[in-house]
Every structure is written in C-alpha cells, then in structure tokens.
Coordinates of C-alpha atoms and ligand atoms in Angstrom, one line a residue:
Chain Y
M1 CA 71.1 145.5 148.8
A2 CA 73.7 144.2 146.0
V3 CA 77.3 145.5 145.2
L4 CA 78.7 144.8 142.0
V5 CA 82.3 144.1 141.0
V6 CA 83.7 144.5 137.8
A7 CA 86.2 141.7 137.1
E8 CA 89.7 142.6 135.6
H9 CA 90.9 139.6 133.5
D10 CA 92.7 139.3 129.9
N11 CA 89.6 137.1 128.7
A12 CA 91.8 133.8 129.9
E13 CA 92.0 134.7 133.6
L14 CA 90.9 136.8 136.7
K15 CA 93.5 139.3 137.6
E16 CA 94.6 139.3 141.2
A17 CA 93.0 142.8 141.6
T18 CA 89.8 141.2 141.4
F19 CA 89.9 139.4 144.4
N20 CA 90.9 142.5 146.5
T21 CA 88.0 144.3 145.1
V22 CA 85.7 141.6 146.0
T23 CA 87.0 142.1 149.4
A24 CA 86.1 145.7 149.6
A25 CA 82.6 144.9 148.2
T26 CA 82.0 142.0 150.9
E27 CA 83.1 145.0 153.3
I28 CA 80.3 147.4 152.0
G29 CA 77.8 144.5 152.5
G30 CA 75.0 142.9 150.8
D31 CA 75.2 140.6 148.1
V32 CA 78.1 140.4 145.9
H33 CA 78.2 140.0 142.1
I34 CA 81.0 140.1 139.6
L35 CA 80.6 141.6 136.0
V36 CA 82.7 139.6 133.5
A37 CA 82.9 141.7 130.2
G38 CA 85.0 140.0 127.7
T39 CA 85.1 137.7 124.5
G40 CA 85.4 134.0 124.4
C41 CA 85.9 134.3 128.2
R42 CA 83.4 131.4 129.6
S43 CA 86.6 130.4 131.7
V44 CA 86.8 133.5 133.3
A45 CA 83.3 133.9 134.4
D46 CA 83.4 130.4 135.6
A47 CA 86.1 131.2 137.8
A48 CA 84.4 134.2 139.2
A49 CA 81.5 132.2 140.1
G50 CA 83.9 130.3 142.5
V51 CA 85.2 133.1 144.2
A52 CA 84.4 132.8 147.8
G53 CA 81.4 135.3 149.0
V54 CA 80.0 135.8 145.4
S55 CA 76.3 135.1 144.4
K56 CA 76.1 135.9 140.9
V57 CA 78.4 136.7 137.9
L58 CA 77.2 138.8 135.2
F59 CA 78.6 137.4 132.2
A60 CA 78.7 139.7 128.8
D61 CA 80.4 138.0 126.1
D62 CA 80.9 140.0 122.7
A63 CA 84.0 140.9 121.0
A64 CA 83.4 144.5 121.7
Y65 CA 84.6 144.0 125.3
E66 CA 87.7 142.3 124.4
H67 CA 90.0 145.1 125.4
H68 CA 87.8 146.8 127.8
L69 CA 87.5 150.3 126.1
A70 CA 86.1 152.8 128.1
E71 CA 83.8 154.3 125.7
I72 CA 82.3 150.7 125.5
M73 CA 82.6 149.6 128.9
A74 CA 80.8 152.8 130.1
P75 CA 77.3 152.1 128.3
L76 CA 77.3 148.6 129.9
L77 CA 78.0 149.9 133.2
V78 CA 75.4 152.5 133.0
S79 CA 72.7 149.8 131.9
L80 CA 73.1 147.8 135.0
T81 CA 73.3 150.2 137.6
G82 CA 69.9 150.4 138.6
N83 CA 70.5 147.1 140.4
Y84 CA 73.2 148.0 142.4
D85 CA 74.0 150.4 145.4
A86 CA 77.7 150.2 144.5
I87 CA 79.7 149.3 141.6
L88 CA 83.4 148.9 142.2
A89 CA 86.6 147.9 140.2
P90 CA 90.3 148.2 141.3
A91 CA 92.0 151.6 141.1
D92 CA 94.5 150.6 138.4
T93 CA 94.6 151.8 134.7
F94 CA 92.0 149.3 134.1
G95 CA 89.2 150.7 136.7
K96 CA 90.7 154.3 136.2
D97 CA 89.8 154.3 132.7
F98 CA 85.9 153.5 132.5
M99 CA 84.9 154.0 136.0
P100 CA 84.9 157.9 136.1
R101 CA 83.2 157.8 132.7
A102 CA 80.0 155.7 133.7
A103 CA 79.5 157.6 136.9
A104 CA 79.4 160.8 134.9
L105 CA 76.8 159.6 132.6
L106 CA 74.9 158.8 135.5
D107 CA 75.9 162.4 137.3
V108 CA 77.3 160.4 140.1
A109 CA 80.5 161.6 142.0
Q110 CA 83.0 158.8 141.9
I111 CA 85.2 157.9 145.1
S112 CA 88.6 157.0 144.0
D113 CA 91.2 154.6 145.2
I114 CA 89.6 153.8 148.6
Q115 CA 91.7 152.0 151.1
E116 CA 88.9 151.8 154.1
V117 CA 85.2 150.9 154.2
V118 CA 84.1 153.0 157.3
S119 CA 80.4 152.3 156.2
S120 CA 78.2 151.6 153.3
D121 CA 78.4 155.2 152.4
T122 CA 81.7 156.1 154.2
F123 CA 85.4 155.5 153.0
V124 CA 88.8 156.3 153.5
R125 CA 91.2 157.5 150.5
P126 CA 94.4 159.0 150.4
V127 CA 95.2 162.5 149.0
Y128 CA 98.3 164.3 148.5
A129 CA 100.5 161.4 147.5
G130 CA 99.3 160.0 150.8
N131 CA 100.3 162.8 153.0
A132 CA 96.8 163.0 154.3
L133 CA 93.9 160.6 154.6
A134 CA 90.1 161.8 153.7
T135 CA 87.0 160.4 155.1
V136 CA 84.4 160.9 152.6
R137 CA 80.6 160.3 152.4
S138 CA 78.7 159.9 149.5
E139 CA 74.8 160.0 149.1
D140 CA 74.6 158.9 145.5
A141 CA 72.0 155.9 145.1
T142 CA 74.5 154.0 143.1
K143 CA 78.0 154.5 144.4
F144 CA 81.0 154.4 142.0
I145 CA 84.2 153.1 143.6
T146 CA 87.5 152.2 142.8
V147 CA 89.5 150.4 145.2
R148 CA 93.3 150.6 146.4
T149 CA 93.9 146.6 146.1
T150 CA 97.0 146.8 148.5
A151 CA 94.6 148.0 151.2
F152 CA 92.2 145.0 151.3
A153 CA 93.3 141.2 151.2
A154 CA 92.3 138.7 148.2
A155 CA 89.4 137.0 148.4
E156 CA 89.3 133.3 148.4
A157 CA 89.4 131.9 144.7
S158 CA 87.3 129.1 145.7
G159 CA 84.4 128.0 147.7
G160 CA 81.8 130.2 146.0
R161 CA 79.3 128.7 143.7
A162 CA 77.5 131.7 142.2
V163 CA 75.3 131.3 139.2
V164 CA 76.3 132.6 135.9
E165 CA 73.6 134.8 133.9
E166 CA 74.5 135.9 130.5
I167 CA 73.5 139.5 129.5
A168 CA 73.1 141.5 126.4
A169 CA 76.0 143.7 125.3
A170 CA 75.2 147.4 125.6
E171 CA 75.6 149.9 122.4
N172 CA 79.0 150.5 121.1
P173 CA 79.1 154.1 120.3
G174 CA 82.0 153.1 117.8
I175 CA 84.4 155.9 118.7
S176 CA 87.3 154.3 119.4
T177 CA 89.1 151.1 118.1
Y178 CA 91.8 149.1 120.1
V179 CA 95.2 149.2 117.7
G180 CA 97.7 147.0 119.8
S181 CA 99.7 146.7 122.8
D182 CA 103.3 146.7 123.4
V183 CA 103.4 144.3 126.7
S184 CA 106.5 143.9 128.7
R185 CA 106.4 140.4 129.5
N186 CA 108.5 138.6 132.0
E187 CA 108.5 135.6 134.1
R188 CA 108.5 137.3 137.1
P189 CA 105.5 137.9 139.4
E190 CA 103.3 141.2 138.8
L191 CA 104.3 144.1 140.5
T192 CA 101.1 144.9 142.3
S193 CA 100.6 141.3 143.7
A194 CA 104.4 140.1 144.9
R195 CA 105.5 138.9 147.8
V196 CA 108.7 140.5 147.4
I197 CA 109.7 143.5 145.2
V198 CA 113.3 144.9 144.4
S199 CA 113.3 148.2 142.8
G200 CA 116.2 150.3 141.2
G201 CA 116.6 153.9 140.8
R202 CA 118.6 156.6 139.1
G203 CA 121.5 155.3 141.5
M204 CA 121.3 152.1 138.8
Q205 CA 122.7 154.4 136.3
S206 CA 121.7 152.3 133.3
G207 CA 119.5 149.7 132.3
D208 CA 122.3 147.7 131.4
N209 CA 123.1 147.6 135.1
F210 CA 119.8 146.3 136.2
Y211 CA 120.6 142.6 135.8
L212 CA 122.4 143.2 139.2
I213 CA 118.6 143.8 140.4
E214 CA 117.3 140.9 138.3
N215 CA 119.7 138.7 140.0
V216 CA 118.5 139.6 143.5
A217 CA 115.0 139.2 142.5
D218 CA 115.8 136.0 140.7
K219 CA 116.9 134.4 144.1
L220 CA 114.1 136.1 146.1
G221 CA 111.2 135.3 143.8
A222 CA 110.8 138.9 143.9
A223 CA 109.2 141.5 141.0
V224 CA 111.2 143.9 139.6
G225 CA 110.2 147.9 140.1
A226 CA 111.6 151.3 139.7
S227 CA 111.5 154.9 140.3
R228 CA 110.2 157.2 138.1
A229 CA 113.7 158.7 137.4
A230 CA 115.0 155.4 136.2
V231 CA 111.7 155.0 133.9
D232 CA 112.3 158.4 132.6
A233 CA 115.9 157.6 131.9
G234 CA 114.9 154.7 129.7
F235 CA 116.6 151.9 132.1
V236 CA 113.4 149.9 132.2
P237 CA 109.9 150.0 130.9
N238 CA 107.3 152.3 132.0
D239 CA 105.0 149.7 133.7
Y240 CA 107.8 149.3 136.2
Q241 CA 107.1 152.5 137.7
V242 CA 106.3 152.3 141.5
G243 CA 104.7 155.7 143.1
Q244 CA 102.1 158.2 143.5
T245 CA 101.5 158.2 139.6
G246 CA 102.8 154.7 139.0
K247 CA 101.8 151.6 140.7
I248 CA 100.8 151.0 144.3
V249 CA 102.4 148.0 146.0
A250 CA 102.5 146.7 149.6
P251 CA 104.6 143.5 149.5
E252 CA 106.0 142.0 152.4
L253 CA 109.4 142.9 151.3
Y254 CA 110.2 146.0 149.5
V255 CA 113.7 146.5 148.6
A256 CA 114.7 149.8 147.2
V257 CA 118.0 150.2 145.7
G258 CA 119.4 153.8 144.5
I259 CA 116.2 155.3 145.1
S260 CA 116.5 158.6 147.3
G261 CA 112.8 158.2 148.4
A262 CA 111.0 161.4 147.1
I263 CA 107.5 161.7 148.2
Q264 CA 106.1 160.7 145.2
H265 CA 108.0 157.3 145.5
L266 CA 107.1 156.7 148.9
A267 CA 103.4 157.2 148.2
G268 CA 103.8 153.7 146.2
M269 CA 105.5 151.7 148.7
K270 CA 105.3 152.7 151.9
D271 CA 102.5 150.4 153.0
S272 CA 105.3 147.5 152.7
K273 CA 105.7 145.3 155.5
V274 CA 109.4 145.4 155.6
I275 CA 111.4 147.9 153.9
V276 CA 115.0 147.8 153.2
A277 CA 117.2 150.8 151.4
I278 CA 120.3 150.7 149.9
N279 CA 122.0 154.1 149.2
K280 CA 125.2 155.6 149.3
D281 CA 123.8 158.7 150.7
E282 CA 123.2 158.1 154.5
E283 CA 120.9 161.6 154.3
A284 CA 118.7 160.1 151.6
P285 CA 114.7 160.2 152.8
I286 CA 114.4 156.6 151.9
F287 CA 116.1 155.7 155.2
Q288 CA 113.2 157.8 157.0
V289 CA 110.9 154.8 156.2
A290 CA 113.3 151.7 155.9
D291 CA 113.3 149.2 158.6
F292 CA 116.8 148.3 157.2
G293 CA 119.0 150.7 156.1
L294 CA 122.4 149.9 154.4
V295 CA 124.6 153.2 153.4
A296 CA 127.1 151.4 150.7
D297 CA 127.5 151.6 147.3
L298 CA 125.0 149.5 145.5
F299 CA 127.5 147.9 142.9
D300 CA 129.4 146.6 145.7
V301 CA 126.3 145.5 147.7
L302 CA 124.1 143.9 145.0
P303 CA 126.7 141.2 144.0
E304 CA 127.5 140.3 147.6
L305 CA 123.8 140.2 148.2
E306 CA 123.1 137.8 145.9
K307 CA 125.7 135.5 147.3
E308 CA 124.9 136.1 150.7
L309 CA 121.0 134.8 149.7
E310 CA 122.8 131.9 148.2
K311 CA 124.4 130.9 151.5
I312 CA 120.7 130.8 153.3
G313 CA 119.9 128.5 150.6
L314 CA 118.1 130.5 148.2
Chain X
M1 CA 92.0 172.8 115.1
N2 CA 92.3 174.7 118.2
V3 CA 93.4 173.0 121.4
L4 CA 92.1 173.4 124.7
V5 CA 94.0 172.6 127.9
A6 CA 93.1 172.6 131.5
V7 CA 95.4 173.8 133.9
K8 CA 94.8 173.2 137.7
R9 CA 96.3 175.2 140.4
V10 CA 97.7 173.0 143.2
I11 CA 100.3 172.6 145.9
D12 CA 103.8 172.6 144.7
Y13 CA 105.2 168.8 144.6
N14 CA 107.9 169.9 146.4
V15 CA 105.8 171.0 149.5
K16 CA 105.3 168.7 152.5
V17 CA 101.9 168.8 152.9
R18 CA 100.4 169.5 156.7
V19 CA 97.0 168.4 157.5
K20 CA 95.3 171.2 159.5
A21 CA 94.7 170.8 163.1
D22 CA 90.7 171.1 162.9
Q23 CA 91.1 168.0 160.5
T24 CA 89.1 169.7 157.7
G25 CA 91.6 169.7 155.1
V26 CA 95.2 170.6 154.5
E27 CA 97.3 173.9 155.3
T28 CA 97.2 176.0 152.0
A29 CA 98.1 179.4 153.8
N30 CA 101.7 180.7 152.7
V31 CA 102.3 177.7 150.7
K32 CA 103.8 177.7 147.5
M33 CA 101.4 176.9 144.5
S34 CA 102.1 175.8 141.0
M35 CA 100.5 174.3 137.8
N36 CA 99.6 170.6 138.3
P37 CA 102.6 168.9 136.5
F38 CA 100.7 166.7 134.5
D39 CA 99.0 169.9 133.0
E40 CA 102.2 171.3 132.1
I41 CA 102.6 168.4 130.1
G42 CA 99.2 169.2 128.2
V43 CA 100.3 173.0 127.7
E44 CA 103.9 171.7 126.5
E45 CA 101.9 169.1 123.9
A46 CA 99.4 171.8 122.8
I47 CA 102.6 174.0 121.7
R48 CA 104.2 171.5 120.2
L49 CA 101.2 170.5 117.9
R50 CA 101.0 174.4 116.9
E51 CA 104.6 174.3 116.2
A52 CA 104.1 171.2 114.1
G53 CA 101.5 173.1 112.2
K54 CA 98.8 170.6 113.5
A55 CA 97.0 173.2 116.0
E56 CA 96.0 176.9 115.8
E57 CA 94.8 178.6 118.6
I58 CA 95.5 177.3 122.2
V59 CA 93.3 178.3 125.3
A60 CA 94.3 177.2 128.6
V61 CA 91.4 177.2 131.1
S62 CA 91.5 177.1 135.1
L63 CA 88.8 177.0 137.7
G64 CA 88.8 178.4 141.0
P65 CA 89.8 181.5 143.2
Q66 CA 91.1 184.6 141.6
Q67 CA 94.8 183.3 142.2
C68 CA 94.2 180.5 139.0
Q69 CA 94.8 183.6 137.2
E70 CA 98.5 183.0 138.2
T71 CA 98.5 179.5 136.7
I72 CA 96.9 180.6 133.4
R73 CA 99.6 183.2 132.9
T74 CA 102.0 180.5 133.8
A75 CA 100.4 178.6 130.3
L76 CA 100.4 181.9 128.5
A77 CA 104.2 182.5 129.3
M78 CA 104.6 178.7 127.9
G79 CA 102.9 179.7 124.7
A80 CA 99.2 179.5 125.1
D81 CA 97.0 182.0 123.3
R82 CA 94.6 183.2 125.6
G83 CA 93.0 182.2 129.1
I84 CA 89.3 181.4 130.1
H85 CA 89.2 181.6 134.1
V86 CA 86.0 180.2 135.7
K87 CA 85.9 181.9 139.0
T88 CA 84.6 180.7 142.3
D89 CA 85.7 180.4 145.9
E90 CA 83.6 177.1 146.3
E91 CA 85.1 173.7 146.5
L92 CA 85.3 172.1 143.2
Q93 CA 85.0 168.5 142.8
P94 CA 85.9 166.5 139.5
L95 CA 82.5 166.1 138.5
A96 CA 81.5 169.9 138.8
V97 CA 84.8 170.7 137.0
A98 CA 84.0 168.4 133.9
K99 CA 80.3 169.9 133.8
L100 CA 82.0 173.4 133.9
L101 CA 84.8 172.5 131.2
K102 CA 81.9 170.9 129.1
A103 CA 80.3 174.2 129.1
V104 CA 83.5 176.0 128.1
I105 CA 84.0 173.2 125.4
E106 CA 80.4 173.7 123.9
E107 CA 81.1 177.3 123.5
E108 CA 85.2 177.1 122.4
R109 CA 84.5 173.9 120.1
P110 CA 88.4 172.7 119.9
G111 CA 89.5 169.7 118.2
L112 CA 91.4 168.3 121.4
V113 CA 91.0 168.7 124.7
I114 CA 93.9 168.1 126.9
L115 CA 93.9 167.5 130.8
G116 CA 96.3 165.9 133.3
K117 CA 95.6 162.5 134.2
Q118 CA 95.6 163.2 137.8
A119 CA 95.9 166.5 139.8
I120 CA 98.4 165.5 142.8
D121 CA 96.1 167.3 145.5
D122 CA 93.1 165.5 145.3
D123 CA 94.6 162.4 143.3
S124 CA 91.2 161.7 141.7
N125 CA 92.3 160.5 138.4
Q126 CA 88.3 161.5 136.8
T127 CA 87.9 164.6 135.6
G128 CA 89.2 164.1 131.7
Q129 CA 87.0 160.7 131.7
M130 CA 84.0 162.7 133.0
V131 CA 84.5 165.6 130.5
A132 CA 84.7 163.0 127.6
A133 CA 81.6 161.3 128.9
L134 CA 79.4 164.2 129.5
L135 CA 80.6 165.5 125.7
G136 CA 80.0 161.9 124.3
W137 CA 83.5 162.1 123.0
P138 CA 86.2 159.5 123.1
Q139 CA 88.8 159.5 125.9
A140 CA 92.5 158.6 125.8
T141 CA 93.8 158.5 129.2
F142 CA 97.2 158.4 130.4
A143 CA 98.8 159.1 127.0
S144 CA 102.5 159.0 126.3
K145 CA 102.3 159.7 122.6
L146 CA 100.0 161.3 120.5
D147 CA 99.4 161.5 116.4
I148 CA 96.5 163.7 115.6
G149 CA 94.8 164.4 112.3
D150 CA 91.3 166.1 111.3
E151 CA 89.4 163.0 111.7
S152 CA 91.0 160.7 114.1
A153 CA 94.0 160.5 116.6
R154 CA 96.2 157.9 117.4
I155 CA 97.3 157.5 121.0
T156 CA 99.7 155.4 123.0
R157 CA 98.4 154.9 126.6
E158 CA 100.5 153.9 129.5
V159 CA 98.8 150.9 131.2
D160 CA 99.9 148.6 133.9
G161 CA 100.7 145.7 131.5
G162 CA 103.1 148.0 129.1
L163 CA 101.6 150.4 126.6
D164 CA 98.4 150.2 124.7
T165 CA 97.5 152.2 121.3
V166 CA 93.9 153.5 120.4
D167 CA 92.5 155.0 117.5
V168 CA 90.0 157.8 118.5
R169 CA 87.8 160.1 116.4
V170 CA 88.4 163.8 116.8
P171 CA 87.3 165.7 118.4
C172 CA 88.4 164.1 121.7
V173 CA 89.7 164.1 125.2
M174 CA 93.6 163.2 126.2
T175 CA 94.8 162.9 129.5
T176 CA 98.5 163.1 129.9
D177 CA 101.1 160.9 131.7
L178 CA 104.6 161.9 132.6
R179 CA 106.6 160.7 129.5
L180 CA 104.4 162.2 126.8
N181 CA 107.0 165.3 127.0
E182 CA 109.0 167.2 128.9
P183 CA 107.6 170.8 129.6
R184 CA 109.8 173.9 128.3
Y185 CA 110.3 176.7 130.8
A186 CA 109.0 180.1 129.7
S187 CA 111.5 182.4 128.4
L188 CA 111.7 186.0 130.0
P189 CA 110.1 187.9 126.7
N190 CA 107.7 185.1 126.5
I191 CA 106.8 185.9 130.1
M192 CA 106.6 189.6 129.2
K193 CA 104.3 188.9 126.4
A194 CA 101.8 186.7 128.5
K195 CA 100.9 190.0 130.5
K196 CA 99.1 191.2 127.5
K197 CA 97.2 187.9 126.6
P198 CA 93.3 187.8 127.4
I199 CA 92.1 186.2 129.9
A200 CA 88.1 185.9 129.8
E201 CA 86.2 185.6 133.0
K202 CA 83.0 183.6 133.7
T203 CA 81.2 182.2 137.1
P204 CA 79.5 178.7 137.5
E205 CA 76.3 181.0 138.0
E206 CA 76.3 182.6 134.8
M207 CA 77.0 179.4 133.1
G208 CA 74.2 177.8 135.0
V209 CA 76.2 174.8 136.2
D210 CA 75.6 173.4 139.8
I211 CA 78.8 172.8 141.6
T212 CA 77.4 171.8 144.8
P213 CA 80.1 169.3 146.0
R214 CA 78.6 165.6 146.0
L215 CA 81.2 163.8 148.4
K216 CA 81.1 165.2 151.9
T217 CA 84.5 165.4 153.6
V218 CA 83.9 164.2 157.0
Q219 CA 87.6 164.5 158.2
V220 CA 91.1 164.7 156.9
I221 CA 93.7 163.4 159.0
E222 CA 97.6 162.7 159.0
P223 CA 98.4 158.8 158.1
P224 CA 100.2 156.8 160.8
G225 CA 103.9 157.3 160.4
R226 CA 106.3 154.5 159.9
E227 CA 109.1 154.0 162.5
A228 CA 112.6 154.6 161.0
G229 CA 114.1 151.5 161.4
I230 CA 117.9 150.8 162.1
K231 CA 121.0 150.7 159.9
V232 CA 123.1 147.4 159.4
E233 CA 126.9 147.3 158.8
S234 CA 126.7 144.8 156.4
V235 CA 125.2 142.6 153.8
A236 CA 125.6 139.5 155.8
E237 CA 123.8 141.2 158.7
L238 CA 121.2 142.6 156.5
V239 CA 120.2 139.1 155.2
D240 CA 120.4 137.9 158.7
K241 CA 118.0 140.1 159.7
L242 CA 115.7 139.7 157.2
H243 CA 115.7 135.9 157.5
K244 CA 115.7 135.4 161.3
E245 CA 114.3 138.4 162.6
A246 CA 111.9 139.8 160.0
G247 CA 111.2 136.3 158.7
V248 CA 110.7 137.8 155.2
I249 CA 113.1 135.8 153.4
Ligands
FAD401 C1 103.9 164.8 138.9 C2 105.1 163.8 139.6 C3 104.6 162.6 139.6 C4 105.8 161.4 140.2 N1 105.4 160.2 140.3 C5 106.4 159.3 140.6 C6 106.0 158.2 141.0 O1 105.1 157.7 140.6 N2 107.1 157.4 141.4 C7 108.4 157.8 141.7 O2 109.4 157.0 141.7 N3 108.5 159.3 141.4 C8 107.4 159.9 141.0 N4 108.1 161.4 140.6 C9 109.5 161.8 140.8 C10 110.3 161.9 142.1 O3 109.9 163.2 142.5 C11 111.3 161.6 142.2 O4 112.3 162.5 141.1 C12 112.1 160.2 141.9 O5 111.1 159.2 142.7 C13 113.5 160.4 141.8 O6 114.1 159.0 141.4 P1 115.0 158.5 142.3 O7 115.0 158.3 143.4 O8 115.6 157.0 141.2 O9 116.4 159.3 141.8 P2 117.1 160.3 142.8 O10 116.4 161.3 143.3 O11 118.4 160.9 141.7 O12 118.1 159.5 143.8 C14 119.1 158.6 143.4 C15 119.6 157.9 144.5 O13 120.6 156.8 144.2 C16 121.7 157.1 145.2 N5 122.8 156.6 144.7 C17 123.4 156.8 143.4 N6 124.6 156.3 143.1 C18 124.4 155.0 144.0 C19 125.2 154.0 144.3 N7 126.2 153.7 143.5 N8 125.2 153.2 145.0 C20 124.1 153.7 146.2 N9 123.1 154.5 145.9 C21 123.4 155.4 144.8 C22 121.9 158.4 145.2 O14 122.3 158.7 146.6 C23 120.4 158.9 145.7 O15 119.6 158.8 146.6 C24 106.9 162.1 140.4 C25 107.4 163.7 140.1 C26 106.4 164.6 139.8 C27 106.5 165.7 139.8
AMP402 N1 90.0 173.4 139.2 C1 90.5 172.9 138.0 N2 90.8 173.5 136.8 C2 91.7 173.3 135.6 N3 91.7 172.1 135.6 C3 91.3 171.3 136.3 C4 90.6 171.4 137.7 N4 90.5 170.4 138.2 C5 91.0 169.3 137.5 N5 91.5 169.7 136.4 C6 91.8 169.1 135.2 O1 91.7 167.6 135.5 C7 93.0 167.0 135.5 C8 92.7 165.9 136.5 O2 92.4 166.1 138.0 P1 91.8 165.1 138.9 O3 90.7 164.3 138.1 O4 91.0 165.8 139.8 O5 92.6 164.1 139.5 C9 93.8 167.8 136.1 O6 95.3 167.5 135.5 C10 93.3 169.2 135.2 O7 93.9 168.9 133.9

C-alpha cells in the first residue's frame, strides 16, 4: 500500500501545507511518496526527499508544470494513479483546482477537506460551514483526498532519506495558458501557517486604518487577516479573507477586530487555540467563541494595545 | 454564444443549521431554502454578458427534487431565459451532478458554463472542475473577472497568494468567486414574466446516467462547541491574560 502527496511549491520552496498533508498521508498508512511537478525545481524535490516519513519522491520537471494549471496537472495524476491507494493534496486553492479534475477523469468521487483520518477508507470532513461533521466512507480503488491542513501537524522537514525518481511529463492538452499573477507580497508570515493572526473587519472603516492592525501585528510577529466585508469593501486584498469561502486558519492566537462573527467567518477561525475579540457591540456573536472579549472602540484599543505590548517587551 | 448556469438549491446562508438527532444528516424540514449564493453570482454574470452583447440565450439548470423549480424560477426572474430541471429525490453527489450536467451540456452546446465555486451545504468545491474534466474543456475556477471572446476567455482567479490570470479556450467552464459581481434582485415585473418562461424536465434514468452515491455517509454529528470565555475590562488586563495566563504572547 502506498499514498501519494502532491507537493505544493513555487518552484523554489515547498509550501508549509505540504508538510501537513504528509502527516495526513502517514495516518492513512503505507509508504508515503511525494510528487513534485514543476520546472527547474530540483531543490524542491531534494527538500521533499528530506521530509520525515517519505520514502520516494516522484519528480516531473517540465516547463508545462510551472504554474500547476489543472488541465495539465490532472493528466499527470491520472498517469500515476494505478500505483496508489490514495492521492492527497492540500485543500487550498492549489489542491482544490486540479484534484477534482483528476478524480473525475478516473470516475472517482473526491473526498474534500478532510480533518480526520478514521481509517484508510473513512474520513471526517466539515460540511455546512463547519456546523456539522460528516464521516464518509469511500470504496474507490484510489481515493482522491484534499486535506484541511490546519487539522494536521506539520511533518518534520528533515530526517527523511527518500529516493528521487524522475518521471516523464504527461500530455499537455493545450487548452489553457497562464498569463500572470498579481501577488500581494508582504513580509509577514503566511496566514495559513502563522502562529498569531490579527484580523480586521468592516469596523475598520477603511483600508487606510489597517495600519492600526499592522502595527499590532508587527509587535506580535503576526499575519494580517480580514473578514469578507473588509475584503469586499476593498480595505485589503482578497487573499486576506478568512472563512468558509476564504482561508481556514488555526493559529495559537487569533485577534478579531471589528468583526461581528458571522457563521461564515467563524468557519474559518474557530479552531484557533485562543481567540480574542475586540468589538464595541457587546452582543456581537464573535464573543460567543472568544476566550477573551473586550467591549470597546477599536480606534482606542489598537493604539493602546500596541503600547501595552511594548511594555511586556514586544 | 449561449451560457449555461448551474443553480443549486441549498439551505439559506442565514439559517443556523442543526444536526438531526439520528445523526443521518441535518434538519431540512421547514428550513428556508435559497439559491446557492455563488450561483446567484453565476446567473448575474451571464445576464451581464447578454447585456454586453456577448451572450444570447441563458439556460439555468438545477438538479434535485421538485422544489428545485423554485430555484430555477429565481434565476428566470433575475433574467435567465429558460430552465432545465433534472428531477430526482435521490442524494446527488458532485460526481453524479457533473455527469448529469455533462449530458445536458452536450445537448445544449453552450460556449460558457458557469457554476459556483462551492455549494454552501456540502462545501465540496468539486463540481465545476469535474464537469470540465468530463467534457475535456478548460476550467477557470474561483473567477473574479471574466473577459470572453469567441475563441478564448481571459479569466482572473482568486488564489491563496493573490490573483492569477489565465487564458482558456472557449467553450469553457468557469466557477464563480464572491467578488466577480454583485447579483441583482429580481424586479416585480420580472418575477411575473418568469412565471411564463419554460422549464424542461428530465430524469437521470431518461438520461442514462448512474447517480448512485459513491461516498457513504456513516454519520453526521455536531462539532464540539467552544465555551465562551470571559470579558476583560481593559487592554492592560487583556495583555496580562494573554501573556501570563494563556501564554500565547
Ligand atoms: C456565500 C457566502 C460566503 C461567505 N464567506 C465568508 C468568508 O469566507 N469569510 C467572512 O468573513 N465572511 C464571509 N461571508 C460574509 C459573512 O456572512 C459576513 O457578512 C461578514 O463576515 C461580515 O464581516 P464583518 O464582521 O467585518 O462585518 P459586520 O458584520 O458589518 O461587522 C462589523 C463589526 O464591527 C463592529 N464595529 C464597528 N465599528 C467598531 C469600532 N469602532 N470599534 C469596535 N468594533 C466596531 C460592529 O459592532 C460589528 O460587529 C460570506 C457570506 C456568504 C453569503
Ligand atoms: N444539485 C445541483 N444543481 C445545480 N447545480 C449544482 C448542484 N450541485 C452542484 N451544483 C453546482 O456546482 C457548484 C459547486 O458545488 P460543490 O462542488 O458541491 O461545492 C454549485 O455552486 C452549483 O453551481
């Protein structure tokens, strides 16, 4: 029995999500292999070979794989399926794009966004924005699974000594091409793997006011997130959105500022270890999940918070 | 070109969903149902294409029980031209929906097929990708901008790192993200007009598609709740608690 993890990477480095997905694969059991498909990314394949618990790296080096377009990734996965009991990828915009395409080509039902491995064929996944947990069983010969990365610890990046096997590229159907990216770059940790997140909502009133959040985030070494309302209003870019239809996060500390706590937002952050809510409305639903709530005006609180953090040496 | 839009009937996003006592699913009796919000965005986008002279006919398709016709009527009231209802009381999983949609699409031959990126009930985020796969068409998922011509479409996608732009061959499948547009409300005259628009009915049996669920649901339970914590009186107290009590800063 063997399980294949599709590595998420940018042709330079493995993304954190890959390590969590390896852990889910390990829980399913059997040999764990990693597929690195990309271009000029030998260093990524080598890094994958070092991940603890991995016994083989399949390395497909071809210009076609540079941007992981689903139309090109799916045939590659299809060509490898026969050797695997399960194929896993992170349930983020990387994995969500090509995994169902490959599954459908093989007449397999994908199991999306698993948060627990019950056995090699049975998994728990959230439905209805996390208001229910469904346990589902699959009888497909090769299971296609996307993994809620916040639910699995990261595998150790070192300690593994896997062999790297080069594999041929699969056919490129030539029906889609990558044009470009508008990447919102900042020096902060990535939302999905940050230890601390400070998020702002509609209560921030404007993008200009987000510096108040950023100042606090700087002190905490935190990532900055947002509610959908803040993203829709154009305060911050789309990739800041936390929630049912944005990013799923589970940091040690999540600070929600001027966010009411709609079910769709909670779906993305309620597994955080400690939740702090700052809101001037004491009835706001966010307080129902907050460990520490502060009913106050955020425009008073944020500058004060910055000072108090300084006092404890941050 | 014609545009085909999939519209799913789901529990309204404002409803607090409850798990059934027998753990077989969630309570749907006497619960408000609506069109999946991402599908409203899909219908809106199709109407805008027609308004811009880029689309001719808009067909709204829903799959499921009799009441799906209400969802189709909503799409017709927004501005779709006609509906197709694939009627079944059986459970439909994404792969089965994709197979049924493929059959409809092969008959209708649209230039563009629009689905939501995710149904807010099963949260699968699969169906659009599967339809594209079965047709051998390109897919542009999580779209926030569409510029379509006769031969190809340029689509901006919302991805984890920001935005990606792709060119895909037409015909293609696109799945909507929240910021593609803001859907309109149906006007009263349009709601009246929608009552006269045709809805064709089909069944999976007639279409020769096997819809047997592939994933077996063993149980559905309520997630463990979070206990509400405490209110702090000041910022200083908050920092103190986070530092000394919770140890997270
Ligand atoms: C299909 C669908 C998917 C969705 N997906 C997501 C998702 O992934 N993520 C998400 O976040 N939302 C999502 N939503 C939207 C969600 O339903 C809410 O509309 C949204 O989360 C509200 O954002 P908010 O809390 O910032 O705004 P609001 O609900 O308007 O809350 C603003 C809060 O700020 C407080 N406030 C205002 N001024 C101050 C001040 N000066 N000081 C302190 N507090 C202040 C107010 O008391 C209020 O509680 C989705 C909705 C739909 C229909
Ligand atoms: N029963 C259905 N009827 C119509 N459209 C559907 C149905 N199921 C899924 N879809 C479409 O597929 C999208 C994604 O659903 P899912 O893959 O289940 O998250 C939805 O937004 C709809 O556009």
